[in-house]
mmCIF file of C-alpha atoms in Angstrom:
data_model
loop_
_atom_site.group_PDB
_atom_site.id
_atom_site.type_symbol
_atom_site.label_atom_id
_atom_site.label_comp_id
_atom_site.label_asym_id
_atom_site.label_seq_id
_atom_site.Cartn_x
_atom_site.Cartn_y
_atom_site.Cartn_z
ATOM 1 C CA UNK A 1 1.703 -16.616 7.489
ATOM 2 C CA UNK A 2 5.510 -16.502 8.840
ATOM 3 C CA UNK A 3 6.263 -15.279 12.342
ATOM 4 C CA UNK A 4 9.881 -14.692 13.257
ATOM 5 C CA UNK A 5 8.854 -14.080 16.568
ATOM 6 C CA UNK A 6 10.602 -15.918 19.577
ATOM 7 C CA UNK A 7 8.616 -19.133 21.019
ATOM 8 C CA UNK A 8 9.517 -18.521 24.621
ATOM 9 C CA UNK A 9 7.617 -16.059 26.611
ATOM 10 C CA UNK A 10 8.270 -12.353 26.178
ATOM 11 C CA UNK A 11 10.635 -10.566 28.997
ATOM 12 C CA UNK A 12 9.219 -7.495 30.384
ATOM 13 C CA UNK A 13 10.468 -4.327 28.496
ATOM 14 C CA UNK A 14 10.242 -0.573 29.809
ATOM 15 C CA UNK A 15 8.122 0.380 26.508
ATOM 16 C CA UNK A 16 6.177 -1.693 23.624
ATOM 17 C CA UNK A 17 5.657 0.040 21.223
ATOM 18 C CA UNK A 18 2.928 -1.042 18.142
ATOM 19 C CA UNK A 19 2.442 0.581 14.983
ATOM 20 C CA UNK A 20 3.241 0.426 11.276
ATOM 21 C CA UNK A 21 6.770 1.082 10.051
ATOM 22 C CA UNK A 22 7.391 2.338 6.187
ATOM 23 C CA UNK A 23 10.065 3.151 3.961
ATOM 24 C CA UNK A 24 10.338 6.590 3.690
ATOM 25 C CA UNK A 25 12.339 8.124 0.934
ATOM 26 C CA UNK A 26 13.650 11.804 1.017
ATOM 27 C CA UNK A 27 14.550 14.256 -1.154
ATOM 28 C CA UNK A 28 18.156 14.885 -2.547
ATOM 29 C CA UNK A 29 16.830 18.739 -3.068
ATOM 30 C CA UNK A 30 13.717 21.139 -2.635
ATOM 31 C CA UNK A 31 11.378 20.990 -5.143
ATOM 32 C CA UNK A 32 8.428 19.320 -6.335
ATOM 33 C CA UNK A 33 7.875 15.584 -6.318
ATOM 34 C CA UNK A 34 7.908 15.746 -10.076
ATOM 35 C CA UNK A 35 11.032 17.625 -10.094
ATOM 36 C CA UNK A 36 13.441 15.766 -7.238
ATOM 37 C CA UNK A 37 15.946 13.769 -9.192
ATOM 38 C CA UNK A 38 17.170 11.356 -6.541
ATOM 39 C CA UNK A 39 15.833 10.601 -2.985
ATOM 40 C CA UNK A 40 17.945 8.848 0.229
ATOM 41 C CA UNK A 41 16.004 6.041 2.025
ATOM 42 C CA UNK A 42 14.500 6.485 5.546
ATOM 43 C CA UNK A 43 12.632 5.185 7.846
ATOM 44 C CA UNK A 44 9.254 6.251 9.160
ATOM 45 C CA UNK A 45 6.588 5.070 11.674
ATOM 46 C CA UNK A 46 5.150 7.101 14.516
ATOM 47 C CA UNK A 47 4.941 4.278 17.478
ATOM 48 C CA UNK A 48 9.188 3.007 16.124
ATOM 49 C CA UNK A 49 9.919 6.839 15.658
ATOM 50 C CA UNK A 50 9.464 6.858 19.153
ATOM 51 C CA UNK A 51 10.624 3.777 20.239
ATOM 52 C CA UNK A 52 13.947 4.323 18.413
ATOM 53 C CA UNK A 53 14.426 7.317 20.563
ATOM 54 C CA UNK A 54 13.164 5.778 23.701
ATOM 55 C CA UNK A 55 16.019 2.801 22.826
ATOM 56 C CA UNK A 56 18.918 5.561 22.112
ATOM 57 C CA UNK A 57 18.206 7.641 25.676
ATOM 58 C CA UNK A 58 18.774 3.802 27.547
ATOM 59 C CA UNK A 59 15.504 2.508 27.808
ATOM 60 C CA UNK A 60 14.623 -1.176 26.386
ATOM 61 C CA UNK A 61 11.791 -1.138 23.907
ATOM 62 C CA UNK A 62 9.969 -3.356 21.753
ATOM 63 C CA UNK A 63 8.336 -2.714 18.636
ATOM 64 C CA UNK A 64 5.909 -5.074 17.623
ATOM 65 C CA UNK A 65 4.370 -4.859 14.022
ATOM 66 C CA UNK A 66 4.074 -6.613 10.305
ATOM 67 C CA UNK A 67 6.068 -6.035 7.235
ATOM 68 C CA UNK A 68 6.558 -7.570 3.854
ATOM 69 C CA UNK A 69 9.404 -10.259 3.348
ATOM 70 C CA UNK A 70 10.742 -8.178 0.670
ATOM 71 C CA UNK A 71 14.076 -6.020 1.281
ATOM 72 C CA UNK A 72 11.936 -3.330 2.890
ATOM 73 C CA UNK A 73 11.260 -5.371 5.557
ATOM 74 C CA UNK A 74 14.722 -5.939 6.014
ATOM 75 C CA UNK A 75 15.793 -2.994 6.087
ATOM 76 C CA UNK A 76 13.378 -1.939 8.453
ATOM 77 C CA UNK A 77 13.864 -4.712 10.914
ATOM 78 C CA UNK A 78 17.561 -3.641 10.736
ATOM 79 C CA UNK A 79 17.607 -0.275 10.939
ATOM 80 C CA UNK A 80 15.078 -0.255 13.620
ATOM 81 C CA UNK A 81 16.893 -3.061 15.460
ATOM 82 C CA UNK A 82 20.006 -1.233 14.664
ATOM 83 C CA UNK A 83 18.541 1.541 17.662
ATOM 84 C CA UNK A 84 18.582 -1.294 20.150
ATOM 85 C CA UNK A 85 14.963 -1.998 19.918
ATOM 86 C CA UNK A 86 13.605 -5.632 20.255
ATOM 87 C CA UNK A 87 11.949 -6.518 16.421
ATOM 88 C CA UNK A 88 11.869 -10.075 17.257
ATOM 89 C CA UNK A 89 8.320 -9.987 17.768
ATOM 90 C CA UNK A 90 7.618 -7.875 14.018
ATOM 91 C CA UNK A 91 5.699 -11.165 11.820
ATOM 92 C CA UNK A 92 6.791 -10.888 7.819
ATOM 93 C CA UNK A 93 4.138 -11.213 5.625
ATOM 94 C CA UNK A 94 4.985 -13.198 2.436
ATOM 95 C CA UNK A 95 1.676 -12.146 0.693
ATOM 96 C CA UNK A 96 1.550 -7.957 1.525
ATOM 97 C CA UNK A 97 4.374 -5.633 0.388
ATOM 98 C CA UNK A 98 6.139 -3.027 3.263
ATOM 99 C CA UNK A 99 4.535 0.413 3.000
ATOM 100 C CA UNK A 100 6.765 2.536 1.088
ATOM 101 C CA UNK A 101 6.253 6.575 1.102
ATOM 102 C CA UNK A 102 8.143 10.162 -0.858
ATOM 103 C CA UNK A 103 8.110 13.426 0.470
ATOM 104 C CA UNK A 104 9.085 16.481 -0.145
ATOM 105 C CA UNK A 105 11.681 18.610 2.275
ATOM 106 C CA UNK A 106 9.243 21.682 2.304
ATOM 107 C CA UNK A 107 7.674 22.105 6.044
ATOM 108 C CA UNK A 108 4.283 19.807 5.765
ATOM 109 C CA UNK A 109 2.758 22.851 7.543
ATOM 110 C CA UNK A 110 3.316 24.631 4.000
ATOM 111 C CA UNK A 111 1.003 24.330 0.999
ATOM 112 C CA UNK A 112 4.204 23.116 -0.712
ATOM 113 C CA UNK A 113 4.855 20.063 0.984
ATOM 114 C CA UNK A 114 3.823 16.345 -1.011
ATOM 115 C CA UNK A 115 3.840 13.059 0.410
ATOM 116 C CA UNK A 116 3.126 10.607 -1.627
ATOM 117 C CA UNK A 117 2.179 7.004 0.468
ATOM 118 C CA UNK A 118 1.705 3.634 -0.875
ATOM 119 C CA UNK A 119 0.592 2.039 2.301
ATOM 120 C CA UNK A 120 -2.973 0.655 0.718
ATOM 121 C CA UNK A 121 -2.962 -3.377 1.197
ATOM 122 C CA UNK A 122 0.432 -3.056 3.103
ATOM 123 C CA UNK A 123 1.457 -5.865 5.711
ATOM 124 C CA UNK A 124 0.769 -3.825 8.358
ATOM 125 C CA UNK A 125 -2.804 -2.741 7.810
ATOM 126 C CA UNK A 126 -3.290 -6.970 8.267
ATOM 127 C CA UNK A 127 -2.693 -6.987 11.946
ATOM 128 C CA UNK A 128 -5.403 -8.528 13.947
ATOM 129 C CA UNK A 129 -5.420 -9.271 17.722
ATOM 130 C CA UNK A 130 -5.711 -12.496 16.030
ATOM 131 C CA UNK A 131 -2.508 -12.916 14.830
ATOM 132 C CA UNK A 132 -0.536 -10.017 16.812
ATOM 133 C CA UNK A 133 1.557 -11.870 20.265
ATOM 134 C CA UNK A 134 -0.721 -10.276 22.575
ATOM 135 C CA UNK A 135 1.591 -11.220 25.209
ATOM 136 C CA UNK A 136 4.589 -9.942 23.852
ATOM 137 C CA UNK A 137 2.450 -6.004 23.047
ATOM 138 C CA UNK A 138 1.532 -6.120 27.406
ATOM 139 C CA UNK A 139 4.896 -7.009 28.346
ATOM 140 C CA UNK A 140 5.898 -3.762 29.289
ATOM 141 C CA UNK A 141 5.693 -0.847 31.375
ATOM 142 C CA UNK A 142 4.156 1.025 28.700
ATOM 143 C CA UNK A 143 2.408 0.598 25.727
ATOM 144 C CA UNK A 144 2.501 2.835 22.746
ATOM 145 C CA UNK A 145 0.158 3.305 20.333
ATOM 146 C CA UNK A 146 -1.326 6.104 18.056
ATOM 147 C CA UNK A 147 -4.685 6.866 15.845
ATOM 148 C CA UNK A 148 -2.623 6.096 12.631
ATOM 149 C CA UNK A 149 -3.088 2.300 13.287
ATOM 150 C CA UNK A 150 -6.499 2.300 13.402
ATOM 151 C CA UNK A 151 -7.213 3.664 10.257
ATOM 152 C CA UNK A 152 -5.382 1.348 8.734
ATOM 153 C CA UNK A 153 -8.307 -1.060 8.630
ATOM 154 C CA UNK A 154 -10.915 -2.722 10.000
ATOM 155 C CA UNK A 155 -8.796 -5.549 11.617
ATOM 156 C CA UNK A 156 -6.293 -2.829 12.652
ATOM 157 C CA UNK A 157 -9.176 -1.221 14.473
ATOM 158 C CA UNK A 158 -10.455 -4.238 15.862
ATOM 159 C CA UNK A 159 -6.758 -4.726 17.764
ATOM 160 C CA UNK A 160 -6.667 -1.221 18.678
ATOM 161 C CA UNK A 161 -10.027 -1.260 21.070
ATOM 162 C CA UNK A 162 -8.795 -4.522 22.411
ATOM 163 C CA UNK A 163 -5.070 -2.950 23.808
ATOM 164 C CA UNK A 164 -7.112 0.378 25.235
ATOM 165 C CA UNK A 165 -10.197 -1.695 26.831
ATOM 166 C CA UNK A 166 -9.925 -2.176 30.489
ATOM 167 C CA UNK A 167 -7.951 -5.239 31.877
ATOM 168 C CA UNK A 168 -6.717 -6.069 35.220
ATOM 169 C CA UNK A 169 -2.666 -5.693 34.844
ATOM 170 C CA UNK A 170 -2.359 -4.411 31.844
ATOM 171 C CA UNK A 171 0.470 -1.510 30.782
ATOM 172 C CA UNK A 172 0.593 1.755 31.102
ATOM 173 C CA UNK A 173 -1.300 2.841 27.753
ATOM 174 C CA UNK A 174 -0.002 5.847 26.177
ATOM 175 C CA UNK A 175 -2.222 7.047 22.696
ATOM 176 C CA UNK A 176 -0.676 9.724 20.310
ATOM 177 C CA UNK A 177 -3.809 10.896 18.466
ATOM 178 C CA UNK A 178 -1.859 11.427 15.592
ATOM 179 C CA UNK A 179 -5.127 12.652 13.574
ATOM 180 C CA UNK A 180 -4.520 11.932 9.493
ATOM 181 C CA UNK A 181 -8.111 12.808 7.795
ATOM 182 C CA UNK A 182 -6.707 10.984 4.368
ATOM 183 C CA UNK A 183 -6.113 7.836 6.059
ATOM 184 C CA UNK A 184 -9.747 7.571 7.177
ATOM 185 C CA UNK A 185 -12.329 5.759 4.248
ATOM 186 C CA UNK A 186 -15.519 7.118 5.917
ATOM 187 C CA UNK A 187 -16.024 10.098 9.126
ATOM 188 C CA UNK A 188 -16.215 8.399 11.673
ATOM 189 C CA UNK A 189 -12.072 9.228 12.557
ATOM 190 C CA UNK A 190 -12.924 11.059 15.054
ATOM 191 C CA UNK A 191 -15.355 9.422 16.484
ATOM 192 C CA UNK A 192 -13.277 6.579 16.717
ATOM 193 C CA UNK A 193 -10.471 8.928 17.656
ATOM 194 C CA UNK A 194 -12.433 10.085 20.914
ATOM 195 C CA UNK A 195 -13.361 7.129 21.886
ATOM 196 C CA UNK A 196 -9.271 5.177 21.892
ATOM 197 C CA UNK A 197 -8.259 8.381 23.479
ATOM 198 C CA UNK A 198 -10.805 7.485 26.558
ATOM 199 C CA UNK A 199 -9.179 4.597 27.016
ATOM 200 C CA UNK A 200 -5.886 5.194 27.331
ATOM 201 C CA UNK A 201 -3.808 6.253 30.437
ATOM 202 C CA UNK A 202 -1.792 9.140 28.753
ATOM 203 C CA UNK A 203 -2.951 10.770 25.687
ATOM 204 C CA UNK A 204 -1.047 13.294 23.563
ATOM 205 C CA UNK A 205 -3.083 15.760 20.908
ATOM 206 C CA UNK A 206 -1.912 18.590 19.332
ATOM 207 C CA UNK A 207 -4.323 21.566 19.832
ATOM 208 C CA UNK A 208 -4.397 22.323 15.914
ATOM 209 C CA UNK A 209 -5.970 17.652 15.546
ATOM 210 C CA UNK A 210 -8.180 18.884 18.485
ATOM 211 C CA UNK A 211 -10.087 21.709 16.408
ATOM 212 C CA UNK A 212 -10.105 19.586 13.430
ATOM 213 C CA UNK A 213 -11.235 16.319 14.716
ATOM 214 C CA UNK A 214 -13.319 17.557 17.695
ATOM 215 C CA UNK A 215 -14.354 20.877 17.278
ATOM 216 C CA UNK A 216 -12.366 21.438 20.446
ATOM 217 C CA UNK A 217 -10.284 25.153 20.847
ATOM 218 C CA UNK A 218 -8.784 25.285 23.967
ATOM 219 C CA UNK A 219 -6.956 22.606 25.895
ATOM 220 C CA UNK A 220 -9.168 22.719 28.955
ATOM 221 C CA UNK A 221 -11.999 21.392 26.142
ATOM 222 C CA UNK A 222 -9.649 19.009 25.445
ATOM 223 C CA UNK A 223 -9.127 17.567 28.942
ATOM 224 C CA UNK A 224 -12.797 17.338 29.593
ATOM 225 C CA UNK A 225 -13.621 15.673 26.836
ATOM 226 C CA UNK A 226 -11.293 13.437 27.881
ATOM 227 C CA UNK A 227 -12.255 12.804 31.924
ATOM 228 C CA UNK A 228 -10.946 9.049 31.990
ATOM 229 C CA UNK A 229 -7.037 9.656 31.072
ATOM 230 C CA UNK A 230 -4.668 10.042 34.081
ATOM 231 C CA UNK A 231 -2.423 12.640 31.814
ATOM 232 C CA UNK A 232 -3.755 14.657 28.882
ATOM 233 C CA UNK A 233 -1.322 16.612 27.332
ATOM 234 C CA UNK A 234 -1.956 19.222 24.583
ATOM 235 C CA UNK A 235 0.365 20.638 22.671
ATOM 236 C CA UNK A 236 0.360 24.281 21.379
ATOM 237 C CA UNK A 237 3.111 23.525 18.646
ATOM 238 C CA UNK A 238 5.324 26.707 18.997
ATOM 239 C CA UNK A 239 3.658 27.920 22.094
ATOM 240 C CA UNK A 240 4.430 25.000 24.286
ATOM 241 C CA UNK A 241 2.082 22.126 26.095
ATOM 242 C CA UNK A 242 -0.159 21.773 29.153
ATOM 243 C CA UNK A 243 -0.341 18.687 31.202
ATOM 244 C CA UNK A 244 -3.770 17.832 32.625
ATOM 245 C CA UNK A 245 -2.748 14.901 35.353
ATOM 246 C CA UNK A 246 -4.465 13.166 37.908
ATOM 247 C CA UNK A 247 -2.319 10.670 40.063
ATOM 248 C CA UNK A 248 -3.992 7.144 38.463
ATOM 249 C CA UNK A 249 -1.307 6.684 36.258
ATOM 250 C CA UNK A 250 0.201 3.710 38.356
ATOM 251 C CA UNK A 251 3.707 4.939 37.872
ATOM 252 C CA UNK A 252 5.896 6.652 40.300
ATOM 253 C CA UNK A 253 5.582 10.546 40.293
ATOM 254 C CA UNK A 254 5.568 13.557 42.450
ATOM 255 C CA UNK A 255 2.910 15.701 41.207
ATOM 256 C CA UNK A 256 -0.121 15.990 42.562
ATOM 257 C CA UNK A 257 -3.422 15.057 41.088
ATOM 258 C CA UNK A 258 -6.029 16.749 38.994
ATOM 259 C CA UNK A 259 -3.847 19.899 38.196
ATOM 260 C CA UNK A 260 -2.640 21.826 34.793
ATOM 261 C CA UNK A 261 1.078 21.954 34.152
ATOM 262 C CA UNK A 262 2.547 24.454 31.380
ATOM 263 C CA UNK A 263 5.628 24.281 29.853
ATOM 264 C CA UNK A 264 6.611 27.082 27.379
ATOM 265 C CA UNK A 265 8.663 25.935 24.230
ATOM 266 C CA UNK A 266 11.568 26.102 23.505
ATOM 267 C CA UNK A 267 13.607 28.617 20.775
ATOM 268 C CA UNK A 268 14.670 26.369 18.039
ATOM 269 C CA UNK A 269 16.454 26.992 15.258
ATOM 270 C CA UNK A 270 14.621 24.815 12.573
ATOM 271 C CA UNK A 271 16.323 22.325 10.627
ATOM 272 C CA UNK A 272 13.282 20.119 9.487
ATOM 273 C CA UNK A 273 9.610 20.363 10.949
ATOM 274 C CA UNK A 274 9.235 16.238 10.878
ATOM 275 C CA UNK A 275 9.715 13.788 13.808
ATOM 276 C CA UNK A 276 9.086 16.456 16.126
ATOM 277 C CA UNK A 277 5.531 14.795 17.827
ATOM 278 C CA UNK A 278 7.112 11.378 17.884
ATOM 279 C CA UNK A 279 10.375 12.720 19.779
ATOM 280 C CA UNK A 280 8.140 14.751 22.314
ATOM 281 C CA UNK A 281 6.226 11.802 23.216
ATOM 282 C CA UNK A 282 9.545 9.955 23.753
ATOM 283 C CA UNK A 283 10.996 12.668 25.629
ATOM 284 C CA UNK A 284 7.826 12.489 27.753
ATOM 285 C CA UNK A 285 7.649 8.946 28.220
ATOM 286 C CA UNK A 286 11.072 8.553 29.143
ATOM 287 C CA UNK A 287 10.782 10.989 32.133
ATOM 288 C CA UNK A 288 7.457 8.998 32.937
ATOM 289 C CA UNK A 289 9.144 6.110 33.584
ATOM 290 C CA UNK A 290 12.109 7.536 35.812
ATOM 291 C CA UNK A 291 9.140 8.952 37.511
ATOM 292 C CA UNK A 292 10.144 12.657 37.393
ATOM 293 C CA UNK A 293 7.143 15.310 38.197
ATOM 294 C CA UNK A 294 4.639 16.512 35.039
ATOM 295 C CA UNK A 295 6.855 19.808 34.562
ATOM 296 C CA UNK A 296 10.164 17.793 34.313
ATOM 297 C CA UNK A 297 8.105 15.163 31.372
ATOM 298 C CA UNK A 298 7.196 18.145 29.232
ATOM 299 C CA UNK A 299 10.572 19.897 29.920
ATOM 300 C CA UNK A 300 11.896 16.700 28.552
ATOM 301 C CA UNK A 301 9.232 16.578 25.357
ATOM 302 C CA UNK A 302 10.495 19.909 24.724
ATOM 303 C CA UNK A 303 14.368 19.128 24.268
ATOM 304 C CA UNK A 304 13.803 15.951 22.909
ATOM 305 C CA UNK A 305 11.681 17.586 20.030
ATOM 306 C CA UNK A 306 13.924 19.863 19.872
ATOM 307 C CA UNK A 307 16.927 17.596 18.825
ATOM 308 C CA UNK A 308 14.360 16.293 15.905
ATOM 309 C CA UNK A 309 13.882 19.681 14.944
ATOM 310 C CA UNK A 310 17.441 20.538 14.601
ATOM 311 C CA UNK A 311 17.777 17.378 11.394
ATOM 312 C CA UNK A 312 17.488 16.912 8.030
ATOM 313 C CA UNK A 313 15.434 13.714 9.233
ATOM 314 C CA UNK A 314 12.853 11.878 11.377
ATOM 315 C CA UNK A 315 14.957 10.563 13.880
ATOM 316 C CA UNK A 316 17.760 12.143 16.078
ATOM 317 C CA UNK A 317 19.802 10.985 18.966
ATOM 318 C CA UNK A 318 18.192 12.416 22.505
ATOM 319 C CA UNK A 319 20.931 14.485 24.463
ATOM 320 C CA UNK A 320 22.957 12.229 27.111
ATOM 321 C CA UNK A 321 20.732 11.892 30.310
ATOM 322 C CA UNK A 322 22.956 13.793 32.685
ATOM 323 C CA UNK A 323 22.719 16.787 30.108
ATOM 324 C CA UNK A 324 18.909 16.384 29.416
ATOM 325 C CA UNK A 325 18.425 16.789 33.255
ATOM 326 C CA UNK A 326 20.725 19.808 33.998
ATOM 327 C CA UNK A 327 18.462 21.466 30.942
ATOM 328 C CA UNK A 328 14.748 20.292 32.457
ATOM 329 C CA UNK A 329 16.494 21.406 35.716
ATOM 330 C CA UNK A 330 16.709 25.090 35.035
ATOM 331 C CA UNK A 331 15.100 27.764 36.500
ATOM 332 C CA UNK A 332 12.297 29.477 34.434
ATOM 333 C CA UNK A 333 14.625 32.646 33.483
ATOM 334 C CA UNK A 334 17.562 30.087 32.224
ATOM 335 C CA UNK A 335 14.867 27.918 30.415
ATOM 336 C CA UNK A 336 13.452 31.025 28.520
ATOM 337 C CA UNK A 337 16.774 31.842 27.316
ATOM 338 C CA UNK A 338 17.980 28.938 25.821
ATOM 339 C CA UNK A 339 18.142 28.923 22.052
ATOM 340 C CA UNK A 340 19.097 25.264 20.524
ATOM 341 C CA UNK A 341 20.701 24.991 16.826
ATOM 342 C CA UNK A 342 21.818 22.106 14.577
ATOM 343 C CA UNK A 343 24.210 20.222 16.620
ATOM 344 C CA UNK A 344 23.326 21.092 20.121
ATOM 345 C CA UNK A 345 23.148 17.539 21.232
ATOM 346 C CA UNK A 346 26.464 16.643 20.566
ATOM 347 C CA UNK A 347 28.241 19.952 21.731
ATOM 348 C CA UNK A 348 30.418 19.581 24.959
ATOM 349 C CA UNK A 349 30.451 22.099 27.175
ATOM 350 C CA UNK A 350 31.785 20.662 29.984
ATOM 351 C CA UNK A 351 35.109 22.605 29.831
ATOM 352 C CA UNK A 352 33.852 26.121 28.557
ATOM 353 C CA UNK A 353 34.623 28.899 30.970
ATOM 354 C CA UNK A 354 31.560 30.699 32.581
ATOM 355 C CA UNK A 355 30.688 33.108 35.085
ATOM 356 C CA UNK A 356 29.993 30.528 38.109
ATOM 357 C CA UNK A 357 26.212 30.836 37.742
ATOM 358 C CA UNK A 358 26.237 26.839 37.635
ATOM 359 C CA UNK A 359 23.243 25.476 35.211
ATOM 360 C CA UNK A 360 22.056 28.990 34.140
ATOM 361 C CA UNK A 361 26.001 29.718 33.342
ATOM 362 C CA UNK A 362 25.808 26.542 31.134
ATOM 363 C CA UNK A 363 22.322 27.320 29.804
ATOM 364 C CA UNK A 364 23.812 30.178 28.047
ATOM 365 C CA UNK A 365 26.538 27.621 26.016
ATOM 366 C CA UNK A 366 23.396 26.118 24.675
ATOM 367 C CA UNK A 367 22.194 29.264 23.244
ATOM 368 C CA UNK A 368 22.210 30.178 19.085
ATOM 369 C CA UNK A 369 22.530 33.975 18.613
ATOM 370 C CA UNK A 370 21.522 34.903 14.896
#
């Protein structure tokens, strides 16, 4: 096996982030798979979705991983890098392709949408704790991971219950359920699911994976199945997302413990329903580690999903930090009024005349009217 990882020991980053990375191709057009003429290359990977984003908002972040040495891999390690994110520590695999996958540009939530993966036997779904620089995945602040990985095999699983058992010292371990029945060869997902989640230190689940894999309908279920966690947050897709937390997340903060935090969603104007999950968690993270208070981390889920939503693609840029914290930092009125479109993030208002109501003056420069 090849490593191109570094020899000398790993500096200390704000976020690792582990996780298979593939080549996603999208669509020129609507239509079926069948029908699409041409696609545009991508990339695509839950844990460096979210890593990229972490990188572009001016945190440094690490994604550690396997991928063929074919050009996939290359372009993968470069466009990944290309965010600012450390890939020295991604091993190429001379023997195991890079996952490739096509979709189609209808909302996955429709019964139109295809994606067609070719992920089976892929470098990735080789990592052991074996072979992975264990060192390197704990030398950070936080460390990212999500259910995807460990259905990716039994080796991938293996690593996975070794990064969420209990260590003196390690990271901060956040776990994006991220439940995907297909991936799974037998039904014990969420089992397994369940039992990663317990481990962790922050856990995000969408309340739509918590019916399906658990049975679970309401996001107080959720939190006690999940007692360990210092944060659980569900999130209610279009309705917004509740923050169980508990101070035991080792990280500065202002909250107090053991209490549920709602955050209403925002109004988004729709572009494409994909990257959304990944942005939210980087939106949350990155608030996490500034140590702003639970209402502040979702406020800051919410806008960073909502400059995914508002692209063609998986990834957008986060709005600048001074302008994601005048948003988080409205008042509940101002916050309910805001309406983002395509292009929000990179729309300066600094200049526009207003009525002197300071940030709820500004909030309404933000908004989208039909």
């Amino acid at each position: 096996m090849i490593a191109t990882g570094p020899c000398n020991a790993p500096g200390v980053v704000d976020v690792v982030a582990l996780g298979e990375s593939m080549v996603a191709f999208l669509p020129s057009r609507p239509g079926r798979l069948a029908d699409v003429p041409s696609f545009d290359r991508g990339i695509g990977g839950a844990e460096s979705n979210t890593a990229c984003v972490l990188a572009a908002a001016g945190h440094s972040a690490r994604w550690v991983s396997r991928v063929g040495a074919d050009g996939f891999g290359d372009h993968l390690l470069e466009a990944i890098g290309g965010y600012g994110v450390d890939v020295s520590y991604v091993r190429r695999d001379p023997d195991r392709p890079t996952g490739v996958y096509f979709r189609t540009a209808g909302d996955r939530a429709s019964d139109a949408h295809e994606v067609a993966y070719y992920r089976a036997g892929s470098a990735a779904s080789a990592m052991t704790a074996a072979d992975v620089d264990l060192e390197a995945v704990r030398a950070g602040r936080v460390l990212h991971l999500s259910g995807i990985t460990a259905a990716l095999s039994p080796g991938c699983l293996d690593l996975m219950r070794e990064l969420t058992a209990p260590r003196p010292g390690r990271p901060l371990v956040s776990f994006d359920v991220n439940h995907r029945p297909g991936l799974w060869r037998d039904a014990r997902g969420p089992e397994v699911l369940l039992e990663l989640a317990r481990g962790a230190d922050l856990v995000f689940v969408g309340d739509d994976e918590a019916r399906e894999a658990w049975g679970l309908h309401d996001a107080r279920a959720v939190r006690e199945a999940l007692p360990e966690p210092g944060i659980v947050v569900v999130k209610q897709g279009k309705g917004g997302a509740v923050a169980f937390a508990k101070d035991t997340d080792g990280l500065p903060r202002e909250d107090t413990g053991g209490t549920a935090t709602f955050v209403p969603a925002l109004d988004v104007d729709v572009v494409a329903a994909v990257g959304a999950g990944d942005a939210f968690a980087a939106g949350f993270l990155s608030a996490t580690l500034r140590g702003l208070p639970v209402r502040d981390r979702l406020r800051h889920g919410h806008l960073v999903a909502a400059a995914a939503l508002t692209v063609p693609g998986d990834l957008a840029a986060p709005p600048a930090r001074d302008r994601i914290d005048r948003l988080a930092a409205l008042d509940d009125t101002a916050w309910g009024r805001l309406r983002l479109g395509p292009g929000w993030t990179q729309t300066d208002t600094a200049d526009a005349p207003g009525d002197g109501n300071g940030d709820a003056d500004r909030a309404e420069e933000e908004v989208r009217t039909p």
